[in-house]
Each structure stands twice: as structure tokens, then as C-alpha cells.
């Protein structure tokens, strides 16, 4: 899918149909569009495919007629059972009169975060993409933190593996995010060192420095959240195991309490009991039987409880 944008008073706006702007975006390009970019625009085929590969690292390459920049950004999060946050790649190809952006799937490029009016050149559009990516990462990290807190509250009473699986999925996502923000940080440093070669002006250099600081904070947050989840994973597994052990303990007590009652009813049976109490009015006989069984069950419960208290006392 092809879309075209232009900069009007510092804002990114869609171009009228049939008009080409300085920002040309190809989302999930077709084979025909790929051939046009390679043959007509002079984009290296390997670099083009790298821009659509989610496993590609961030980097900058200099060609004879353009500058190719590959950066990392988060994919749109969808609430599902996996709780997975994924990362994708974006390719930005800077020509003298335009910038071509490649992405593997249609995603917003300029909406996240407060967009300053700085960056009204081809090089500035690249900075806007980096600014948008950084704020998108920050928003997802806030979501991950909230989900982590919610899972932690559920694990306190959980006896299944669902919450633990979600926690490990978040930890895996944070690992990808930390790797992506680290790669973007190296890219930002590279762009700062090659500022004259790329053509940044003084205002854009300040913008680049601000993005570098924000991305570094994002990288630190991803590392902190990943460390917290890693450190708490063993403790949370123990909590689930203890919850399950507590439930099994109560089930065992119930089983022990009813065990002698089951033996009595199994040995005697209702027909034998009726024969043995033939001379007694049956409501009185069965009422007495129920009362005796209740007393036996209560005494068994007290004995089991007393034994449990003794064991706890010895452990202390």
C-alpha cells in the first residue's frame, strides 16, 4: 500500500490524490513496488528486504544517491492470550528531494507523542520517525508495567499456570524491547557522529540530542522492568505452588474426615442397619445414625487439626 505525505506549516498531512509529496510511505509493498524501488529509485535489494525483516538490526548505510537508515519500532499491541509485544523494522531512504519509508505492515508513523515543529526537512522527517518510535516504546512499557502489576495481584491467589505464562511472555517481550532500544541508541549515536555528512542543521541536532536522551531512558526502563520480572519469577512460581499445596491440604483433611464414615456405611450398609434396628422406629434409628456419624466426623476433624498444630509447633 502506497501513501504520500507532505509538510505543511510543520505538520505532516496527506497529499491530494495524484500528487507526490516529500514523504512516500510503502506499507507491505507488492512485488511490482519492490521492483520500482530497486530499479527506478536505486535502492539496494538487500537493504530493501532488510527494512521489511523484523529481525534486522538498526543501522545506517550510505549509497551514491541516498542514505539508507533502518530503525526498530514496536508493532501495534493487540490484547490476546499470549500477551506478546513484538518489534518490527522500518527503512527510511533519504534522497535530496524526498524520503521513502518502508514498513512490513501498515502502522502509524507520526501520531505517537507530542510532535515538535522541528524537523521540517528531509533529515527532520527521519528524526520525527525516531521520535515517534521512542514514544511508542515508552507507551508500551507503561502498558507492560500495568499488566505486570495486574498479573502479580492475580498470582497471589492463582493455582494455574496461566498467570505465569503471561508473565514469562512479558519477560520475553521486554528482552526484545531492550535489544531494539539498545540498537536504536547505537543508531542515534551514529547519526550524531555523522551529522555533517547527513546534513542536520543546529535545530535538528538539538532535536536529535533530545531523542537520544529519551531513547536512553526507554532502554533503561526496559532493562529495569526485565530485571524485576526475572528476579520475581522464582518467587511467584513458589507462590503458585504454595497455593496449590494449601488446597490439596484442605482436600486431604476432608478426605480423612469422611474416611471412617465411609467405612461404617460400607461395612453395615442400609439394609443391614435396618435389620439390626428392626425393633426401633426407623426415624429414631436413622436420626441416631446420622448423629453418631456427625460426632465421629467432628472428632476425626479435631484429631487431624490437633496433629497439624503439633507439626507446626515442632517446625517452629
Short mmCIF file of C-alpha atoms in Angstrom, two decimals:
data_model
loop_
_atom_site.label_atom_id
_atom_site.label_comp_id
_atom_site.label_asym_id
_atom_site.label_seq_id
_atom_site.Cartn_x
_atom_site.Cartn_y
_atom_site.Cartn_z
CA UNK A 1 0.00 0.00 0.00
CA UNK A 2 1.37 3.39 -1.03
CA UNK A 3 0.63 6.65 0.77
CA UNK A 4 2.09 10.08 0.24
CA UNK A 5 2.53 12.94 2.73
CA UNK A 6 3.83 16.48 2.74
CA UNK A 7 4.93 19.00 5.35
CA UNK A 8 2.56 21.95 5.67
CA UNK A 9 3.39 24.53 8.36
CA UNK A 10 5.42 21.94 10.21
CA UNK A 11 2.67 19.32 10.20
CA UNK A 12 2.51 16.07 8.28
CA UNK A 13 -0.53 15.99 6.00
CA UNK A 14 -1.73 13.57 3.35
CA UNK A 15 -1.22 14.69 -0.22
CA UNK A 16 -4.15 15.08 -2.61
CA UNK A 17 -4.73 12.15 -4.92
CA UNK A 18 -2.32 12.12 -7.83
CA UNK A 19 0.18 14.44 -6.16
CA UNK A 20 3.56 13.30 -4.81
CA UNK A 21 4.91 14.76 -1.58
CA UNK A 22 8.31 14.60 0.01
CA UNK A 23 7.27 11.69 2.29
CA UNK A 24 6.44 8.49 0.39
CA UNK A 25 5.38 5.50 2.51
CA UNK A 26 5.20 1.93 1.24
CA UNK A 27 3.43 -0.46 3.62
CA UNK A 28 3.71 -4.18 2.80
CA UNK A 29 4.93 -3.34 -0.74
CA UNK A 30 3.96 -5.57 -3.60
CA UNK A 31 6.49 -7.19 -5.93
CA UNK A 32 5.82 -4.51 -8.50
CA UNK A 33 6.50 -1.76 -5.97
CA UNK A 34 9.68 -3.52 -4.84
CA UNK A 35 10.95 -3.68 -8.43
CA UNK A 36 10.19 0.03 -8.85
CA UNK A 37 12.15 0.90 -5.69
CA UNK A 38 15.12 -1.22 -6.77
CA UNK A 39 15.22 -0.40 -10.49
CA UNK A 40 13.95 3.18 -10.61
CA UNK A 41 14.97 4.55 -7.20
CA UNK A 42 18.29 2.75 -6.94
CA UNK A 43 17.63 1.14 -3.53
CA UNK A 44 19.76 -1.90 -2.88
CA UNK A 45 17.61 -5.04 -2.92
CA UNK A 46 19.27 -6.48 0.17
CA UNK A 47 18.71 -3.25 2.10
CA UNK A 48 15.09 -3.16 0.96
CA UNK A 49 14.46 -6.69 2.25
CA UNK A 50 16.27 -5.82 5.48
CA UNK A 51 13.85 -2.96 6.07
CA UNK A 52 10.98 -5.47 5.98
CA UNK A 53 12.73 -8.02 8.24
CA UNK A 54 11.71 -7.78 11.92
CA UNK A 55 14.99 -9.40 12.99
CA UNK A 56 17.20 -6.86 11.23
CA UNK A 57 19.38 -4.61 13.41
CA UNK A 58 19.34 -0.81 13.32
CA UNK A 59 22.00 0.71 11.09
CA UNK A 60 22.79 3.46 8.58
CA UNK A 61 24.29 2.93 5.11
CA UNK A 62 25.49 5.49 2.57
CA UNK A 63 24.74 4.94 -1.11
CA UNK A 64 25.69 7.07 -4.10
CA UNK A 65 22.31 8.83 -4.36
CA UNK A 66 20.70 8.31 -0.96
CA UNK A 67 21.20 7.41 2.71
CA UNK A 68 19.55 4.22 3.99
CA UNK A 69 18.53 4.06 7.67
CA UNK A 70 16.97 1.01 9.31
CA UNK A 71 15.46 1.52 12.76
CA UNK A 72 13.41 -0.55 15.21
CA UNK A 73 9.93 0.23 16.44
CA UNK A 74 7.20 -1.69 18.34
CA UNK A 75 4.33 -3.27 16.50
CA UNK A 76 0.78 -2.39 17.42
CA UNK A 77 -0.23 -4.33 20.52
CA UNK A 78 -3.34 -6.48 20.37
CA UNK A 79 -4.88 -7.86 23.54
CA UNK A 80 -4.93 -11.66 23.34
CA UNK A 81 -3.95 -14.70 25.36
CA UNK A 82 -0.26 -14.51 24.52
CA UNK A 83 0.37 -11.02 25.97
CA UNK A 84 3.17 -10.66 23.42
CA UNK A 85 4.72 -7.32 22.46
CA UNK A 86 6.60 -7.58 19.18
CA UNK A 87 9.15 -5.45 17.36
CA UNK A 88 9.36 -4.56 13.66
CA UNK A 89 11.79 -2.73 11.40
CA UNK A 90 11.36 0.40 9.32
CA UNK A 91 13.52 1.52 6.45
CA UNK A 92 13.99 5.25 5.71
CA UNK A 93 15.76 6.18 2.47
CA UNK A 94 16.81 9.83 2.32
CA UNK A 95 17.12 11.37 -1.15
CA UNK A 96 17.77 15.03 -1.93
CA UNK A 97 14.12 15.83 -2.64
CA UNK A 98 12.18 13.11 -0.79
CA UNK A 99 12.25 10.41 1.83
CA UNK A 100 10.94 6.90 1.12
CA UNK A 101 9.71 4.91 4.12
CA UNK A 102 9.27 1.13 4.02
CA UNK A 103 7.41 -0.93 6.59
CA UNK A 104 6.22 -4.53 6.60
CA UNK A 105 2.65 -3.69 7.65
CA UNK A 106 0.52 -0.54 7.79
CA UNK A 107 1.21 1.27 11.05
CA UNK A 108 1.02 4.91 12.20
CA UNK A 109 4.27 6.78 11.72
CA UNK A 110 3.80 10.24 13.20
CA UNK A 111 0.91 10.06 15.68
CA UNK A 112 2.56 8.90 18.91
CA UNK A 113 3.79 11.51 21.33
CA UNK A 114 3.82 15.30 21.13
CA UNK A 115 5.42 16.14 17.80
CA UNK A 116 7.54 19.33 17.88
CA UNK A 117 7.51 21.62 14.88
CA UNK A 118 11.21 20.95 14.46
CA UNK A 119 12.32 18.77 11.62
CA UNK A 120 10.76 20.35 8.53
CA UNK A 121 13.38 18.97 6.15
CA UNK A 122 14.09 15.53 4.70
CA UNK A 123 16.53 14.89 7.53
CA UNK A 124 13.99 16.22 10.02
CA UNK A 125 11.39 13.68 8.88
CA UNK A 126 13.86 10.94 9.80
CA UNK A 127 14.11 12.47 13.27
CA UNK A 128 10.33 12.51 13.52
CA UNK A 129 10.27 8.79 12.77
CA UNK A 130 12.81 8.16 15.52
CA UNK A 131 10.89 10.41 17.91
CA UNK A 132 7.67 8.55 17.16
CA UNK A 133 9.34 5.16 17.65
CA UNK A 134 10.79 6.18 21.03
CA UNK A 135 7.45 7.42 22.35
CA UNK A 136 5.74 4.30 21.05
CA UNK A 137 8.21 2.18 23.05
CA UNK A 138 7.55 4.28 26.16
CA UNK A 139 3.79 3.84 25.85
CA UNK A 140 4.15 0.07 25.52
CA UNK A 141 6.46 -0.05 28.54
CA UNK A 142 3.77 1.67 30.62
CA UNK A 143 1.26 -0.92 29.42
CA UNK A 144 3.67 -3.75 30.30
CA UNK A 145 4.14 -2.31 33.78
CA UNK A 146 0.38 -2.14 34.36
CA UNK A 147 -0.13 -5.69 33.06
CA UNK A 148 2.72 -6.91 35.27
CA UNK A 149 1.09 -5.36 38.37
CA UNK A 150 -2.24 -6.95 37.47
CA UNK A 151 -0.63 -10.37 36.98
CA UNK A 152 1.16 -10.03 40.31
CA UNK A 153 -2.16 -9.48 42.10
CA UNK A 154 -3.70 -12.50 40.37
CA UNK A 155 -0.76 -14.79 41.17
CA UNK A 156 -1.31 -14.27 44.91
CA UNK A 157 -4.39 -16.50 44.70
CA UNK A 158 -3.65 -18.40 41.46
CA UNK A 159 -3.24 -22.17 41.28
CA UNK A 160 -2.91 -22.48 37.48
CA UNK A 161 -0.07 -21.64 35.08
CA UNK A 162 -1.96 -19.01 33.06
CA UNK A 163 -0.63 -16.02 35.00
CA UNK A 164 2.89 -17.43 34.99
CA UNK A 165 2.78 -17.98 31.22
CA UNK A 166 1.67 -14.37 30.73
CA UNK A 167 4.49 -13.19 32.97
CA UNK A 168 7.10 -15.14 31.00
CA UNK A 169 5.62 -13.75 27.77
CA UNK A 170 6.05 -10.21 29.11
CA UNK A 171 9.63 -11.02 30.08
CA UNK A 172 10.32 -12.26 26.56
CA UNK A 173 8.79 -9.08 25.10
CA UNK A 174 10.93 -6.91 27.38
CA UNK A 175 14.02 -8.74 26.17
CA UNK A 176 13.12 -7.86 22.57
CA UNK A 177 12.35 -4.27 23.55
CA UNK A 178 15.63 -3.89 25.38
CA UNK A 179 17.51 -5.21 22.36
CA UNK A 180 15.60 -2.89 20.00
CA UNK A 181 16.09 0.27 22.08
CA UNK A 182 19.78 -0.56 22.50
CA UNK A 183 20.12 -0.91 18.73
CA UNK A 184 18.29 2.39 18.20
CA UNK A 185 20.61 4.03 20.74
CA UNK A 186 23.64 2.97 18.72
CA UNK A 187 21.93 4.27 15.58
CA UNK A 188 21.28 7.66 17.22
CA UNK A 189 24.92 7.92 18.26
CA UNK A 190 25.98 7.07 14.72
CA UNK A 191 23.66 9.74 13.30
CA UNK A 192 25.08 12.29 15.77
CA UNK A 193 28.64 11.49 14.77
CA UNK A 194 27.78 11.74 11.05
CA UNK A 195 25.63 14.86 11.45
CA UNK A 196 27.58 16.88 8.87
CA UNK A 197 27.57 14.03 6.37
CA UNK A 198 23.81 13.57 6.70
CA UNK A 199 23.07 17.31 6.67
CA UNK A 200 21.47 18.07 10.04
CA UNK A 201 21.18 21.74 10.98
CA UNK A 202 21.62 23.11 14.52
CA UNK A 203 17.93 22.85 15.42
CA UNK A 204 17.79 19.27 14.20
CA UNK A 205 20.91 18.42 16.19
CA UNK A 206 19.16 19.62 19.35
CA UNK A 207 16.16 17.52 18.37
CA UNK A 208 18.45 14.52 17.84
CA UNK A 209 20.02 15.03 21.29
CA UNK A 210 16.57 15.10 22.90
CA UNK A 211 15.57 11.88 21.14
CA UNK A 212 18.83 10.25 22.25
CA UNK A 213 18.12 11.10 25.90
CA UNK A 214 14.54 9.83 25.70
CA UNK A 215 15.60 6.62 23.97
CA UNK A 216 18.27 6.04 26.63
CA UNK A 217 15.60 6.39 29.32
CA UNK A 218 13.42 3.96 27.40
CA UNK A 219 16.30 1.47 27.20
CA UNK A 220 16.91 1.81 30.95
CA UNK A 221 13.22 1.25 31.75
CA UNK A 222 13.12 -1.88 29.61
CA UNK A 223 16.16 -3.23 31.45
CA UNK A 224 14.70 -2.37 34.88
CA UNK A 225 11.33 -4.00 34.15
CA UNK A 226 13.04 -7.08 32.73
CA UNK A 227 15.24 -7.35 35.82
CA UNK A 228 12.25 -7.05 38.16
CA UNK A 229 10.30 -9.75 36.33
CA UNK A 230 13.33 -12.02 36.24
CA UNK A 231 14.03 -11.59 39.94
CA UNK A 232 10.42 -12.20 40.94
CA UNK A 233 9.74 -15.17 38.66
CA UNK A 234 11.02 -17.82 41.09
CA UNK A 235 9.13 -16.28 43.99
CA UNK A 236 5.91 -16.18 42.00
CA UNK A 237 6.31 -19.81 40.97
CA UNK A 238 6.67 -20.68 44.66
CA UNK A 239 3.51 -18.71 45.46
CA UNK A 240 1.50 -20.73 42.94
CA UNK A 241 2.95 -23.97 44.31
CA UNK A 242 2.10 -22.96 47.87
CA UNK A 243 -1.45 -22.06 46.87
CA UNK A 244 -1.90 -25.43 45.23
CA UNK A 245 -0.38 -27.20 48.25
CA UNK A 246 -2.80 -25.39 50.56
CA UNK A 247 -5.79 -26.50 48.50
CA UNK A 248 -4.53 -30.09 48.48
CA UNK A 249 -4.12 -29.92 52.25
CA UNK A 250 -7.78 -28.99 52.77
CA UNK A 251 -8.90 -31.67 50.33
CA UNK A 252 -6.85 -34.24 52.26
CA UNK A 253 -8.47 -33.15 55.54
CA UNK A 254 -11.93 -33.54 54.02
CA UNK A 255 -10.98 -36.97 52.71
CA UNK A 256 -9.68 -38.06 56.14
CA UNK A 257 -12.80 -36.80 57.92
CA UNK A 258 -15.13 -38.75 55.65
CA UNK A 259 -12.96 -41.88 55.53
CA UNK A 260 -14.27 -43.52 58.79
CA UNK A 261 -17.83 -42.58 57.86
CA UNK A 262 -17.39 -44.29 54.50
CA UNK A 263 -16.02 -47.39 56.24
CA UNK A 264 -19.04 -47.53 58.58
CA UNK A 265 -21.60 -47.18 55.81
CA UNK A 266 -19.67 -49.61 53.63
CA UNK A 267 -19.49 -52.37 56.25
CA UNK A 268 -23.00 -52.04 57.55
CA UNK A 269 -24.98 -50.82 54.58
CA UNK A 270 -28.52 -49.53 54.76
CA UNK A 271 -30.17 -52.99 54.54
CA UNK A 272 -28.09 -54.46 57.38
CA UNK A 273 -28.70 -51.39 59.53
CA UNK A 274 -32.45 -51.74 59.01
CA UNK A 275 -32.24 -55.40 60.06
CA UNK A 276 -30.21 -54.57 63.20
CA UNK A 277 -32.69 -51.82 64.23
CA UNK A 278 -35.81 -53.78 63.38
CA UNK A 279 -37.40 -53.17 66.78
CA UNK A 280 -36.75 -49.39 66.71
CA UNK A 281 -38.90 -46.87 64.90
CA UNK A 282 -36.91 -46.02 61.74
CA UNK A 283 -36.89 -42.19 62.16
CA UNK A 284 -35.26 -42.64 65.56
CA UNK A 285 -32.78 -45.23 64.24
CA UNK A 286 -31.62 -43.18 61.27
CA UNK A 287 -31.52 -39.97 63.28
CA UNK A 288 -29.27 -41.69 65.82
CA UNK A 289 -27.06 -42.99 62.99
CA UNK A 290 -26.69 -39.53 61.48
CA UNK A 291 -25.89 -38.07 64.91
CA UNK A 292 -23.23 -40.73 65.58
CA UNK A 293 -21.63 -40.15 62.18
CA UNK A 294 -21.56 -36.39 62.77
CA UNK A 295 -19.87 -36.94 66.13
CA UNK A 296 -17.32 -39.34 64.63
CA UNK A 297 -16.59 -36.89 61.78
CA UNK A 298 -16.17 -33.99 64.22
CA UNK A 299 -13.85 -36.00 66.49
CA UNK A 300 -11.80 -37.03 63.43
CA UNK A 301 -11.54 -33.37 62.37
CA UNK A 302 -10.35 -32.34 65.83
CA UNK A 303 -7.72 -35.09 65.84
CA UNK A 304 -6.42 -34.10 62.40
CA UNK A 305 -6.35 -30.43 63.39
CA UNK A 306 -4.53 -31.24 66.63
CA UNK A 307 -1.90 -33.27 64.78
CA UNK A 308 -1.41 -30.39 62.31
CA UNK A 309 -0.91 -27.91 65.15
CA UNK A 310 1.66 -30.18 66.77
CA UNK A 311 3.59 -30.45 63.50
CA UNK A 312 3.58 -26.68 63.09
CA UNK A 313 4.78 -26.26 66.65
CA UNK A 314 7.68 -28.63 66.09
CA UNK A 315 8.71 -26.85 62.88
CA UNK A 316 8.79 -23.53 64.67
#
